[in-house]
Amino acid sequence: MTLIEDTAVATSAPVTRPRRRSGPREGRTAFFFLLPSLLGVILFLVLPIIASLVLSFTNWKLLGKPAFVGFQNYVRLFTADPQFWTVLRNTLFFTAEYLVLNIIISVGLATWIASLKRGQRWFRVVFFLPTFTPGIAVAIVWMLIFAPGGFFDFIMKSLSLGVPNLLTDQTLAMQAVIIVSLWANVGYNTVLFNAALDMVPPSYLEAAKIDGASAWDRFWKIRLPLISPTLFFGTVMTAITSLQVFDQIYVMTRGGPGNATATLGYAIYQRGFQNFQMGYASSIAWVMFALIMALTALQFWLQRKWVHYDN
Amino acid sequence: MTTKARSPRLRARTALALDILNHGALILVALLFLFPFFWMVSNAVRSNAEVLAIPVRILPNEFQWDNFTKAWSQLPFGRFFLNSMIVAGSVTVITVVVSCLAGYAFARLKFPGRDTLLLGYVGTLMVPSIMLIIPLFLIVNGLGMVNTFQGVILPVAFGTFGAFLLRQFFLSIPNSLEEAALIDGASRLRILISIIVPLSMPAIGLLSLFTFIAQWNNFLWPLIVMTGQENATLPVGLTHFQTQQGTQWNYIMAGAALSMLPGIVLAILLQKLIYNSIALNAGMGGR
C-alpha cells in the first residue's frame, strides 16, 4: 500500500526524479535478489503446506494411486483409531507437565544466577550446554542412565526408594522422557529469562528495598511483572516445540511400553514412514497444527491477565 | 561504641558468608547438572562388559582412552562426522547467501508487494517443521533425491528466518554509505558484497552459528531421507548401532561425545554472541 503511494508522490514531484527513474530497475534488481529465496520457499514451504492439507484428504500409501476420501481420515482418527486418543492424551500430558516444570525451573535458575556477584556467565554456559548438543546423543546418554540396573536404578536402590525402572514402567516412562527433555532444553529459557532480569533497571529494585520491600516481594511484585513479556514469549515458544516432541521418544522408548509414550510427533513418523500411510499421517499432522494454533491463541488470550507491557 | 562499630562489620561478614554459600550451592547444582556429560565420557573409556556391569561403577577400572579412536574407525563415526559436516556446512552457506540477497531486497529495494511478501515470510515461521516432513519427503522422492546429500540439504536451506533477521540488521545500517557508492555507479550486488556484508558480520555470524547447530543436531529429516547407512549424519548414525546385536555401548558413548563436541566448543567460545542474541530476543519479547 505504502509503495503505491510512494510512486504516486514520486511521479508528481520533479525533485525526486532520479529516484523514479531507478524504480523499474530497482524492481528488476529486487526480483533477482529474491529469486533464489522465493524458489526455495515456494518449492519447500508453500507447496508442502498445500500438499499436506490435500494429502490429508486422500488415502495415499506411497505405492499405488491416491484416492480422494474426503474427511474419512479425520473421522477415523477421532472415532475408529484405538491409538489416537491415547496419543493425544500423552501429547497433552507431556506438554502440560514439561511446560510448567520448564518455566518454573528456568525462572528459578535465572533468578538464582542473577543474584550472584560473580561468575554469572559461566553458570549460564553450564546450563546452556545441552541446548547446543544433538538431542539424539543426549537421549542415548540418558537411556544408559535409565537402563535397567543402570545408574538411576542404582541411586534409587541405594536410597532404598521403591522406584521401579522408569523406562519399562507404563506410568513412569513419560516421566523419564520429561526429565530428559527438561535437561536438554531448560538452558535456553534460563539464559532468556536471565537476560531479561539483567534488563530490569537496578534503580527500581533499590527504591523498593529502601521502601522496605522484602526480597520475596521484590521478586513477585517488581521483577516478575517486568520480565513478564519475555516470560510470555518463552512460554509460547516452549509450548510450540513441546507439542512436536519426537527425538527423545524415538531413542528411549519408541512410544512404549505399550503406547505409554507415543505422542503425535511419534505417531506421524510411525504412520508415515513405517506404515507409509502418507494421507493418514498428514491428517495427524494437521491435528497437531490445529492444536498448536489453539494453544498459542489460548496463551495470547490469557496474556492480558498476567503480562505487563510498559509504554 | 563497640557494638556500634562491630555491627556493620558483622553484617558485612554475614553478607559475605551468605554470598559464598549462595555460590557454593549453585556450583553444586551445576555439577549435578553436568553429570550426564561425565557419565557419557566415563562410559566411553571403559570396556563394554564394564558398561553393562551390575552394580554400576562410577569410574572405570581401567581407562581405555583409545576407545575414541577405535569408535572413529571401527564403527564409521569418521564417515558420519564428515557427512554431518557436509550437510550442516552446505545448509549454512546456502542459507546465508540466499538470506543476504533476500534480506537486502526487503531492506533497501522498492518493489510492488514488498510489505505483503515480508509479512508472508514472517508468517511461515509459525508452521511446525514436523508438519512438512511428509510432503517434503514426497517431493524429494519425486525428484529422485532420496539418500542423496542434495535431498537432505536443499529442502531445509531456504528457511525464511534468515531473510527476516538480516533485513532487520540491514535496516540499522545508515543509507548514506550506499548512496555515495550508487552515485559512483556501483551495482546493488557490489554494494551488498563490499559494503553491507562486512558491516553485518555480527548478524551473519549469528545466523551461521544457529543454522549450523540446528542442522548438526537435526535428526528426523536426515533419518527419513538418508536411507543408506553410509550416508547417515552423526545423530542418525548413532541410532543405527542401538538395535544391533551385541551393542557396543562404550563406542556409542564415544560417538555421542564426538557428536556433542562442536556444539560444546562453540557454546563456550561464542558465549558472548549467544548471550547477546538471546538478550535481543528477551528485549523484543516486550515489543
Coordinates of C-alpha atoms in Angstrom, one line a residue:
Chain A
M1 CA 0.0 0.0 0.0
T2 CA 2.6 2.5 1.0
L3 CA 4.6 1.5 -2.0
I4 CA 1.9 2.7 -4.4
E5 CA 1.7 6.0 -2.6
D6 CA 5.4 6.4 -2.8
T7 CA 5.4 6.0 -6.5
A8 CA 2.5 8.4 -6.9
V9 CA 4.4 11.1 -4.9
A10 CA 7.5 10.5 -6.9
T11 CA 5.6 11.0 -10.2
S12 CA 4.1 14.3 -9.2
A13 CA 7.3 15.7 -7.5
P14 CA 10.0 16.6 -10.0
V15 CA 12.6 16.8 -7.2
T16 CA 12.6 13.0 -6.8
R17 CA 13.1 12.4 -10.5
P18 CA 16.3 10.3 -10.2
R19 CA 14.5 8.0 -7.8
R20 CA 11.6 7.5 -10.1
R21 CA 13.9 6.5 -12.9
S22 CA 15.5 3.9 -10.7
G23 CA 12.0 2.5 -9.9
P24 CA 11.5 -0.2 -12.5
R25 CA 15.2 -1.1 -12.5
E26 CA 15.1 -1.4 -8.7
G27 CA 12.1 -3.7 -9.1
R28 CA 14.1 -5.9 -11.5
T29 CA 17.1 -6.0 -9.2
A30 CA 14.8 -6.9 -6.3
F31 CA 13.3 -9.7 -8.4
F32 CA 16.7 -11.3 -9.0
F33 CA 17.8 -10.8 -5.4
L34 CA 14.7 -12.5 -4.2
L35 CA 14.5 -15.2 -6.8
P36 CA 16.7 -17.9 -5.0
S37 CA 14.8 -17.4 -1.8
L38 CA 11.4 -17.3 -3.5
L39 CA 12.0 -20.5 -5.4
G40 CA 13.1 -22.3 -2.3
V41 CA 10.2 -21.0 -0.2
I42 CA 7.7 -21.9 -2.9
L43 CA 9.1 -25.4 -3.5
F44 CA 10.0 -26.4 0.0
L45 CA 7.5 -24.4 2.1
V46 CA 4.4 -23.2 0.3
L47 CA 3.9 -26.3 -1.8
P48 CA 4.4 -28.7 1.1
I49 CA 1.9 -26.8 3.2
I50 CA -0.7 -27.1 0.5
A51 CA 0.3 -30.7 -0.3
S52 CA 0.0 -31.7 3.3
L53 CA -3.6 -30.4 3.5
V54 CA -4.6 -32.1 0.2
L55 CA -2.9 -35.3 1.3
S56 CA -4.8 -35.4 4.5
F57 CA -8.0 -35.9 2.4
T58 CA -6.5 -38.8 0.5
N59 CA -5.6 -42.4 1.3
W60 CA -2.2 -42.3 -0.4
K61 CA 0.1 -45.1 0.7
L62 CA 3.2 -44.1 -1.3
L63 CA 2.8 -47.1 -3.7
G64 CA -0.3 -47.1 -5.8
K65 CA -2.7 -44.4 -6.7
P66 CA -4.1 -42.0 -4.1
A67 CA -7.8 -41.6 -4.0
F68 CA -9.8 -38.6 -2.5
V69 CA -11.6 -39.8 0.6
G70 CA -13.0 -36.6 2.0
F71 CA -13.0 -36.3 5.8
Q72 CA -12.6 -40.1 6.2
N73 CA -9.1 -39.9 7.7
Y74 CA -10.2 -37.4 10.3
V75 CA -13.4 -39.3 11.1
R76 CA -11.3 -42.5 11.5
L77 CA -8.8 -40.7 13.8
F78 CA -11.5 -39.5 16.2
T79 CA -13.9 -42.4 16.1
A80 CA -12.2 -45.6 15.0
D81 CA -8.4 -45.4 15.7
P82 CA -7.8 -47.2 19.0
Q83 CA -4.5 -45.5 19.4
F84 CA -5.3 -41.9 18.6
W85 CA -6.9 -40.8 21.9
T86 CA -4.0 -42.3 23.9
V87 CA -1.6 -40.5 21.6
L88 CA -3.4 -37.2 22.0
R89 CA -3.6 -37.6 25.8
N90 CA 0.1 -38.5 26.0
T91 CA 1.0 -35.4 24.0
L92 CA -1.1 -33.1 26.1
F93 CA 0.1 -34.7 29.3
F94 CA 3.7 -34.3 28.2
T95 CA 3.2 -30.7 27.1
A96 CA 1.4 -29.6 30.3
E97 CA 3.9 -31.2 32.8
Y98 CA 7.0 -30.3 30.7
L99 CA 5.9 -26.7 30.1
V100 CA 5.1 -25.9 33.7
L101 CA 8.3 -27.5 35.0
N102 CA 10.5 -25.9 32.3
I103 CA 9.2 -22.4 33.1
I104 CA 9.4 -22.9 36.9
I105 CA 13.0 -24.3 36.7
S106 CA 14.3 -21.8 34.2
V107 CA 12.8 -18.8 36.1
G108 CA 14.3 -20.3 39.3
L109 CA 17.8 -20.8 37.8
A110 CA 17.7 -17.4 36.0
T111 CA 16.9 -15.6 39.3
W112 CA 19.5 -17.6 41.2
I113 CA 22.1 -16.8 38.6
A114 CA 21.1 -13.1 38.6
S115 CA 21.7 -13.0 42.4
L116 CA 25.4 -13.9 42.0
K117 CA 28.0 -11.2 42.3
R118 CA 30.5 -13.0 40.1
G119 CA 30.7 -15.8 37.5
Q120 CA 27.2 -15.3 36.1
R121 CA 28.3 -16.1 32.6
W122 CA 29.9 -19.4 33.5
F123 CA 26.7 -20.6 35.1
R124 CA 24.8 -19.5 32.1
V125 CA 27.1 -21.5 29.8
V126 CA 26.8 -24.7 32.0
F127 CA 23.0 -24.8 31.9
F128 CA 23.0 -23.8 28.2
L129 CA 25.4 -26.5 27.0
P130 CA 22.8 -29.3 26.3
T131 CA 20.9 -26.9 24.1
F132 CA 23.7 -26.9 21.6
T133 CA 24.2 -30.7 21.6
P134 CA 22.3 -33.2 19.4
G135 CA 19.0 -34.3 21.1
I136 CA 19.7 -37.8 19.9
A137 CA 23.1 -38.0 21.7
V138 CA 21.5 -36.6 24.8
A139 CA 18.7 -39.2 24.7
I140 CA 21.2 -42.0 24.2
V141 CA 23.3 -41.0 27.2
W142 CA 20.1 -40.7 29.3
M143 CA 19.0 -44.1 28.1
L144 CA 22.1 -45.6 29.6
I145 CA 21.4 -43.8 32.8
F146 CA 17.9 -45.1 32.9
A147 CA 18.7 -48.6 31.6
P148 CA 17.5 -51.5 33.9
G149 CA 20.3 -51.9 36.5
G150 CA 21.8 -48.6 35.3
F151 CA 22.9 -45.5 37.2
F152 CA 19.3 -44.3 38.0
D153 CA 18.2 -47.7 39.4
F154 CA 21.5 -47.8 41.4
I155 CA 20.8 -44.5 43.1
M156 CA 17.1 -45.4 43.8
K157 CA 18.2 -48.7 45.3
S158 CA 20.9 -47.1 47.3
L159 CA 18.4 -44.6 48.8
S160 CA 16.1 -47.6 49.2
L161 CA 13.3 -45.7 47.4
G162 CA 11.0 -48.3 45.9
V163 CA 11.0 -46.7 42.4
P164 CA 10.8 -49.2 39.6
N165 CA 12.8 -48.9 36.4
L166 CA 11.4 -45.8 34.6
L167 CA 11.7 -46.9 31.0
T168 CA 9.8 -50.2 31.5
D169 CA 7.1 -48.9 33.6
Q170 CA 3.8 -47.9 31.9
T171 CA 3.1 -44.9 34.2
L172 CA 6.6 -43.7 34.8
A173 CA 8.1 -43.9 31.3
M174 CA 6.7 -40.5 30.3
Q175 CA 8.5 -39.1 33.4
A176 CA 11.8 -40.3 32.0
V177 CA 11.0 -38.5 28.7
I178 CA 10.2 -35.4 30.6
I179 CA 13.3 -35.4 32.7
V180 CA 15.5 -35.8 29.6
S181 CA 13.6 -33.0 27.7
L182 CA 14.0 -30.7 30.7
W183 CA 17.7 -31.3 31.0
A184 CA 18.2 -30.8 27.3
N185 CA 16.2 -27.6 26.9
V186 CA 15.8 -25.7 30.2
G187 CA 19.1 -23.9 29.4
Y188 CA 17.7 -21.8 26.6
N189 CA 14.9 -20.3 28.8
T190 CA 17.3 -19.9 31.7
V191 CA 19.5 -17.7 29.6
L192 CA 16.5 -15.9 28.1
F193 CA 15.0 -15.0 31.4
N194 CA 18.4 -14.2 32.9
A195 CA 18.9 -11.7 30.1
A196 CA 15.5 -10.2 30.8
L197 CA 16.3 -9.9 34.5
D198 CA 19.5 -8.2 33.6
M199 CA 17.5 -5.5 31.9
V200 CA 15.4 -4.7 34.9
P201 CA 16.6 -1.2 36.0
P202 CA 18.5 -1.6 39.3
S203 CA 17.0 1.7 40.5
Y204 CA 13.6 0.1 40.7
L205 CA 14.9 -2.7 43.0
E206 CA 16.9 -0.2 45.0
A207 CA 13.9 2.0 45.5
A208 CA 11.7 -0.9 46.6
K209 CA 14.5 -2.0 49.0
I210 CA 14.6 1.4 50.6
D211 CA 10.9 1.4 50.9
G212 CA 11.3 -1.8 52.9
A213 CA 10.0 -4.4 50.3
S214 CA 11.3 -7.9 51.1
A215 CA 13.3 -9.9 48.6
W216 CA 10.2 -12.1 48.2
D217 CA 8.0 -9.0 47.4
R218 CA 10.7 -7.6 45.1
F219 CA 10.6 -10.8 43.1
W220 CA 6.9 -11.2 42.8
K221 CA 5.9 -7.6 42.5
I222 CA 8.7 -6.0 40.6
R223 CA 11.0 -8.4 38.7
L224 CA 8.4 -10.9 37.6
P225 CA 5.9 -8.3 36.2
L226 CA 8.8 -6.5 34.5
I227 CA 10.0 -9.6 32.7
S228 CA 6.5 -10.9 32.0
P229 CA 6.6 -10.1 28.3
T230 CA 9.8 -12.2 27.9
L231 CA 8.2 -14.9 30.1
F232 CA 5.2 -14.9 27.8
F233 CA 7.5 -15.2 24.7
G234 CA 9.4 -18.1 26.3
T235 CA 6.2 -19.9 27.3
V236 CA 4.7 -19.7 23.8
M237 CA 7.8 -20.9 22.1
T238 CA 8.3 -23.8 24.5
A239 CA 4.7 -24.9 24.1
I240 CA 5.0 -25.0 20.3
T241 CA 8.2 -27.1 20.4
S242 CA 6.9 -29.4 23.2
L243 CA 3.8 -30.4 21.2
Q244 CA 6.2 -31.7 18.5
V245 CA 8.3 -33.9 20.8
F246 CA 9.9 -36.7 18.9
D247 CA 13.7 -37.3 19.2
Q248 CA 13.8 -38.4 22.8
I249 CA 10.9 -40.8 22.4
Y250 CA 12.4 -42.3 19.2
V251 CA 15.6 -43.2 21.0
M252 CA 14.4 -44.1 24.5
T253 CA 11.1 -45.8 24.3
R254 CA 9.8 -46.0 20.7
G255 CA 6.5 -44.9 22.1
G256 CA 6.4 -47.7 24.6
P257 CA 6.0 -49.6 26.9
G258 CA 2.7 -50.3 25.1
N259 CA 1.6 -46.9 23.9
A260 CA 2.6 -45.1 27.1
T261 CA 4.9 -42.5 25.5
A262 CA 3.5 -42.4 21.9
T263 CA 2.9 -38.8 21.0
L264 CA 1.6 -37.0 18.0
G265 CA 5.1 -36.5 16.6
Y266 CA 5.9 -40.1 17.0
A267 CA 2.5 -41.2 15.5
I268 CA 3.2 -39.1 12.4
Y269 CA 6.6 -40.8 12.0
Q270 CA 5.1 -44.2 12.6
R271 CA 2.1 -43.9 10.3
G272 CA 4.0 -42.0 7.6
F273 CA 7.4 -43.7 7.4
Q274 CA 6.9 -47.1 8.9
N275 CA 3.4 -47.9 7.5
F276 CA 3.7 -45.5 4.6
Q277 CA 0.2 -44.2 5.2
M278 CA 1.0 -40.7 3.9
G279 CA -2.6 -39.5 3.8
Y280 CA -3.4 -40.7 7.2
A281 CA -0.2 -39.4 8.7
S282 CA -0.9 -36.0 7.1
S283 CA -4.2 -35.8 8.9
I284 CA -2.4 -36.3 12.2
A285 CA 0.0 -33.5 11.3
W286 CA -3.0 -31.2 10.7
V287 CA -4.5 -32.1 14.1
M288 CA -1.1 -31.2 15.6
F289 CA -1.1 -27.9 13.7
A290 CA -4.6 -27.1 14.9
L291 CA -3.5 -27.9 18.5
I292 CA -0.5 -25.6 18.2
M293 CA -2.7 -22.8 16.9
A294 CA -5.3 -23.4 19.6
L295 CA -2.7 -23.4 22.4
T296 CA -1.0 -20.3 21.1
A297 CA -4.3 -18.5 20.7
L298 CA -5.2 -19.5 24.3
Q299 CA -1.9 -18.1 25.6
F300 CA -2.4 -14.8 23.7
W301 CA -5.9 -14.6 25.2
L302 CA -4.6 -15.4 28.7
Q303 CA -1.7 -12.9 28.5
R304 CA -4.0 -9.9 29.1
K305 CA -4.4 -11.3 32.6
W306 CA -0.7 -11.5 33.5
V307 CA 1.6 -9.8 31.0
H308 CA 2.5 -6.2 31.7
Y309 CA 3.7 -4.1 28.8
D310 CA 5.2 -0.8 29.7
N311 CA 5.0 2.0 27.2
Chain B
M1 CA 30.7 2.3 71.0
T2 CA 32.0 -1.1 70.4
T3 CA 28.6 -2.6 69.4
K4 CA 28.0 0.2 67.0
A5 CA 31.4 -0.3 65.3
R6 CA 31.1 -4.1 65.2
S7 CA 27.6 -4.4 63.9
P8 CA 28.3 -3.2 60.3
R9 CA 31.3 -5.3 60.2
L10 CA 29.3 -8.3 61.4
R11 CA 26.7 -7.6 58.9
A12 CA 29.3 -7.4 56.1
R13 CA 30.6 -10.8 57.3
T14 CA 27.2 -12.5 57.3
A15 CA 26.6 -11.0 53.8
L16 CA 29.9 -12.4 52.6
A17 CA 29.1 -15.8 54.2
L18 CA 25.7 -15.9 52.6
D19 CA 27.3 -14.9 49.3
I20 CA 29.8 -17.8 49.5
L21 CA 27.0 -20.2 50.5
N22 CA 24.9 -19.0 47.6
H23 CA 27.7 -19.5 45.1
G24 CA 28.6 -22.9 46.6
A25 CA 25.0 -24.2 46.4
L26 CA 24.7 -23.2 42.8
I27 CA 28.1 -24.8 42.0
L28 CA 26.7 -28.0 43.5
V29 CA 23.6 -27.8 41.3
A30 CA 25.7 -27.0 38.2
L31 CA 27.9 -30.1 38.9
L32 CA 24.9 -32.3 39.3
F33 CA 23.6 -30.8 36.0
L34 CA 26.8 -31.7 34.3
F35 CA 26.6 -35.3 35.5
P36 CA 25.3 -36.8 32.2
F37 CA 28.3 -35.4 30.3
F38 CA 30.6 -37.0 32.9
W39 CA 28.7 -40.3 32.7
M40 CA 29.0 -40.3 28.9
V41 CA 32.8 -39.9 29.0
S42 CA 33.2 -42.3 31.9
N43 CA 31.4 -45.0 30.0
A44 CA 33.1 -44.2 26.7
V45 CA 36.5 -45.0 28.2
R46 CA 35.7 -48.4 29.7
S47 CA 35.2 -51.9 28.3
N48 CA 31.8 -52.8 27.1
A49 CA 31.5 -55.5 29.8
E50 CA 32.1 -52.9 32.4
V51 CA 29.4 -50.6 31.0
L52 CA 26.8 -53.3 31.5
A53 CA 28.2 -54.5 34.9
I54 CA 25.8 -54.5 37.8
P55 CA 26.2 -52.8 40.2
V56 CA 27.4 -49.8 38.3
R57 CA 30.8 -48.3 38.8
I58 CA 31.2 -44.5 38.8
L59 CA 34.7 -44.7 37.4
P60 CA 36.2 -47.3 35.0
N61 CA 38.5 -49.9 36.4
E62 CA 40.9 -49.2 33.6
F63 CA 40.8 -46.1 31.4
Q64 CA 40.7 -47.1 27.7
W65 CA 41.2 -43.7 26.1
D66 CA 41.8 -45.4 22.7
N67 CA 38.1 -46.2 22.6
F68 CA 37.7 -42.8 20.9
T69 CA 40.0 -43.7 18.0
K70 CA 38.6 -47.2 17.9
A71 CA 35.0 -45.9 17.6
W72 CA 36.1 -43.5 15.0
S73 CA 37.5 -46.3 12.8
Q74 CA 35.6 -49.4 13.8
L75 CA 32.1 -48.0 13.5
P76 CA 32.2 -45.5 10.7
F77 CA 31.8 -42.5 13.0
G78 CA 34.5 -40.7 11.0
R79 CA 32.3 -41.0 7.9
F80 CA 29.2 -39.8 9.9
F81 CA 31.2 -36.9 11.2
L82 CA 32.1 -35.9 7.6
N83 CA 28.5 -36.4 6.4
S84 CA 27.3 -34.1 9.2
M85 CA 29.9 -31.5 8.3
I86 CA 28.8 -31.6 4.7
V87 CA 25.1 -31.3 5.5
A88 CA 25.4 -28.6 8.2
G89 CA 28.1 -26.7 6.3
S90 CA 26.2 -26.6 3.0
V91 CA 22.9 -25.7 4.6
T92 CA 24.6 -22.8 6.4
V93 CA 26.4 -21.5 3.3
I94 CA 23.2 -21.6 1.2
T95 CA 21.1 -20.1 4.0
V96 CA 23.5 -17.2 4.5
V97 CA 23.8 -16.4 0.7
V98 CA 20.1 -16.7 0.0
S99 CA 19.2 -14.7 3.1
C100 CA 21.6 -11.9 2.4
L101 CA 20.2 -11.4 -1.1
A102 CA 16.6 -11.6 0.1
G103 CA 17.2 -9.6 3.2
Y104 CA 18.8 -6.8 1.2
A105 CA 15.9 -6.7 -1.2
F106 CA 13.5 -6.4 1.7
A107 CA 15.6 -3.7 3.4
R108 CA 16.7 -1.5 0.6
L109 CA 14.9 -2.1 -2.7
K110 CA 11.4 -0.9 -3.6
F111 CA 9.1 -3.3 -5.4
P112 CA 5.4 -3.8 -5.5
G113 CA 4.0 -6.1 -2.8
R114 CA 7.1 -5.9 -0.6
D115 CA 5.4 -5.5 2.7
T116 CA 2.9 -8.2 2.0
L117 CA 5.6 -10.6 1.0
L118 CA 7.6 -9.8 4.1
L119 CA 4.5 -10.5 6.2
G120 CA 4.1 -13.8 4.4
Y121 CA 7.8 -14.7 5.2
V122 CA 7.3 -14.0 8.9
G123 CA 4.0 -15.9 8.9
T124 CA 5.7 -19.1 7.7
L125 CA 7.8 -19.1 10.8
M126 CA 4.8 -20.4 12.7
V127 CA 4.4 -23.6 10.7
P128 CA 5.7 -26.6 12.7
S129 CA 8.5 -28.4 10.8
I130 CA 7.1 -31.9 11.5
M131 CA 4.0 -31.0 9.5
L132 CA 6.1 -30.5 6.4
I133 CA 8.0 -33.8 6.7
I134 CA 5.7 -35.9 4.7
P135 CA 5.2 -33.7 1.6
L136 CA 8.9 -32.7 1.7
F137 CA 9.8 -36.4 1.6
L138 CA 7.4 -36.9 -1.3
I139 CA 9.0 -34.0 -3.2
V140 CA 12.5 -35.3 -2.6
N141 CA 11.3 -38.8 -3.6
G142 CA 9.7 -37.4 -6.8
L143 CA 13.0 -35.6 -7.7
G144 CA 14.8 -38.9 -7.2
M145 CA 16.9 -37.4 -4.4
V146 CA 16.3 -39.9 -1.6
N147 CA 19.6 -41.0 0.1
T148 CA 21.5 -38.1 -1.5
F149 CA 23.1 -35.0 0.0
Q150 CA 21.2 -32.6 -2.1
G151 CA 18.0 -34.3 -0.9
V152 CA 18.8 -33.7 2.7
I153 CA 20.3 -30.2 2.2
L154 CA 18.1 -28.3 -0.2
P155 CA 14.7 -28.7 1.5
V156 CA 16.0 -27.2 4.8
A157 CA 18.2 -24.5 3.3
F158 CA 15.6 -21.9 2.4
G159 CA 14.1 -21.0 5.7
T160 CA 12.6 -17.6 5.9
F161 CA 14.0 -16.6 9.3
G162 CA 17.4 -15.6 7.9
A163 CA 15.9 -13.1 5.4
F164 CA 13.9 -11.5 8.2
L165 CA 16.8 -11.4 10.6
L166 CA 19.2 -9.9 8.1
R167 CA 16.6 -7.4 6.9
Q168 CA 16.3 -6.1 10.4
F169 CA 20.0 -5.7 10.7
F170 CA 20.5 -4.1 7.3
L171 CA 17.9 -1.5 8.2
S172 CA 20.1 -0.4 11.1
I173 CA 23.0 0.5 8.6
P174 CA 22.9 4.2 7.6
N175 CA 21.7 4.7 4.0
S176 CA 24.3 7.3 3.3
L177 CA 27.1 4.8 2.9
E178 CA 25.3 3.2 -0.1
E179 CA 24.2 6.4 -1.7
A180 CA 27.8 7.5 -2.4
A181 CA 28.6 4.2 -4.0
L182 CA 25.4 4.3 -6.1
I183 CA 26.3 7.7 -7.4
D184 CA 29.7 6.3 -8.4
G185 CA 27.8 3.8 -10.4
A186 CA 28.3 0.7 -8.2
S187 CA 25.8 -2.1 -8.8
R188 CA 23.5 -3.3 -5.9
L189 CA 25.3 -6.6 -5.8
R190 CA 28.6 -4.8 -5.5
I191 CA 27.2 -2.7 -2.7
L192 CA 25.8 -5.7 -0.9
I193 CA 29.1 -7.6 -1.1
S194 CA 31.6 -4.9 -0.3
I195 CA 29.6 -2.5 2.0
I196 CA 26.7 -4.2 3.6
V197 CA 28.0 -7.7 4.3
P198 CA 31.3 -6.6 6.0
L199 CA 29.2 -4.3 8.2
S200 CA 26.7 -7.1 9.1
M201 CA 29.2 -9.7 10.3
P202 CA 27.6 -9.9 13.8
A203 CA 24.2 -10.8 12.3
I204 CA 25.6 -13.1 9.7
G205 CA 27.7 -14.8 12.3
L206 CA 24.7 -15.3 14.4
L207 CA 22.7 -16.7 11.6
S208 CA 25.5 -19.0 10.6
L209 CA 26.0 -20.3 14.1
F210 CA 22.4 -21.1 14.8
T211 CA 21.8 -22.6 11.3
F212 CA 24.9 -24.8 11.7
I213 CA 24.0 -26.0 15.1
A214 CA 20.3 -26.7 14.2
Q215 CA 21.4 -28.8 11.2
W216 CA 24.2 -30.5 13.1
N217 CA 21.6 -31.6 15.7
N218 CA 18.8 -32.3 13.3
F219 CA 17.5 -35.8 13.4
L220 CA 14.1 -36.6 11.9
W221 CA 14.8 -35.2 8.4
P222 CA 18.1 -36.9 7.8
L223 CA 16.7 -40.1 9.3
I224 CA 14.0 -40.2 6.7
V225 CA 16.0 -39.1 3.7
M226 CA 19.3 -40.8 4.3
T227 CA 18.2 -44.4 3.9
G228 CA 21.7 -45.9 3.4
Q229 CA 23.9 -46.2 6.4
E230 CA 27.0 -44.8 4.7
N231 CA 25.2 -41.5 4.2
A232 CA 23.9 -41.1 7.7
T233 CA 24.7 -38.0 9.7
L234 CA 26.1 -38.4 13.2
P235 CA 22.7 -38.3 15.1
V236 CA 21.2 -40.9 12.7
G237 CA 24.4 -43.0 12.7
L238 CA 24.3 -43.2 16.5
T239 CA 20.9 -44.8 16.4
H240 CA 21.9 -47.4 13.8
F241 CA 24.0 -49.1 16.4
Q242 CA 21.3 -49.0 19.0
T243 CA 19.4 -52.1 17.9
Q244 CA 22.3 -54.2 16.6
Q245 CA 23.1 -57.5 18.4
G246 CA 25.8 -57.0 21.0
T247 CA 25.6 -53.2 21.1
Q248 CA 28.9 -51.7 21.9
W249 CA 27.8 -49.1 24.4
N250 CA 31.3 -47.8 25.0
Y251 CA 31.8 -46.9 21.4
I252 CA 28.3 -45.4 21.2
M253 CA 29.1 -43.2 24.2
A254 CA 32.3 -42.2 22.4
G255 CA 30.4 -41.4 19.3
A256 CA 27.8 -39.4 21.3
A257 CA 30.7 -37.4 22.9
L258 CA 32.1 -36.8 19.5
S259 CA 28.8 -35.5 18.2
M260 CA 28.5 -33.1 21.1
L261 CA 32.0 -31.7 20.8
P262 CA 31.4 -29.0 18.2
G263 CA 28.3 -27.6 19.9
I264 CA 30.0 -27.6 23.3
V265 CA 33.1 -25.8 21.9
L266 CA 31.0 -23.2 20.1
A267 CA 28.8 -22.6 23.1
I268 CA 31.8 -21.9 25.3
L269 CA 33.8 -19.9 22.7
L270 CA 30.9 -17.8 21.5
Q271 CA 29.1 -17.4 24.8
K272 CA 29.0 -13.7 24.4
L273 CA 27.5 -13.7 20.9
I274 CA 24.9 -16.3 22.1
Y275 CA 24.0 -14.3 25.2
N276 CA 23.7 -11.1 23.2
S277 CA 21.4 -12.7 20.6
I278 CA 19.2 -14.3 23.3
A279 CA 19.2 -11.0 25.1
L280 CA 17.9 -9.4 21.9
N281 CA 15.1 -11.9 21.9
A282 CA 14.4 -11.1 25.6
G283 CA 14.2 -7.4 24.7
M284 CA 12.0 -8.0 21.8
G285 CA 9.6 -10.2 23.8
G286 CA 8.1 -7.0 25.1
R287 CA 7.6 -5.3 21.7

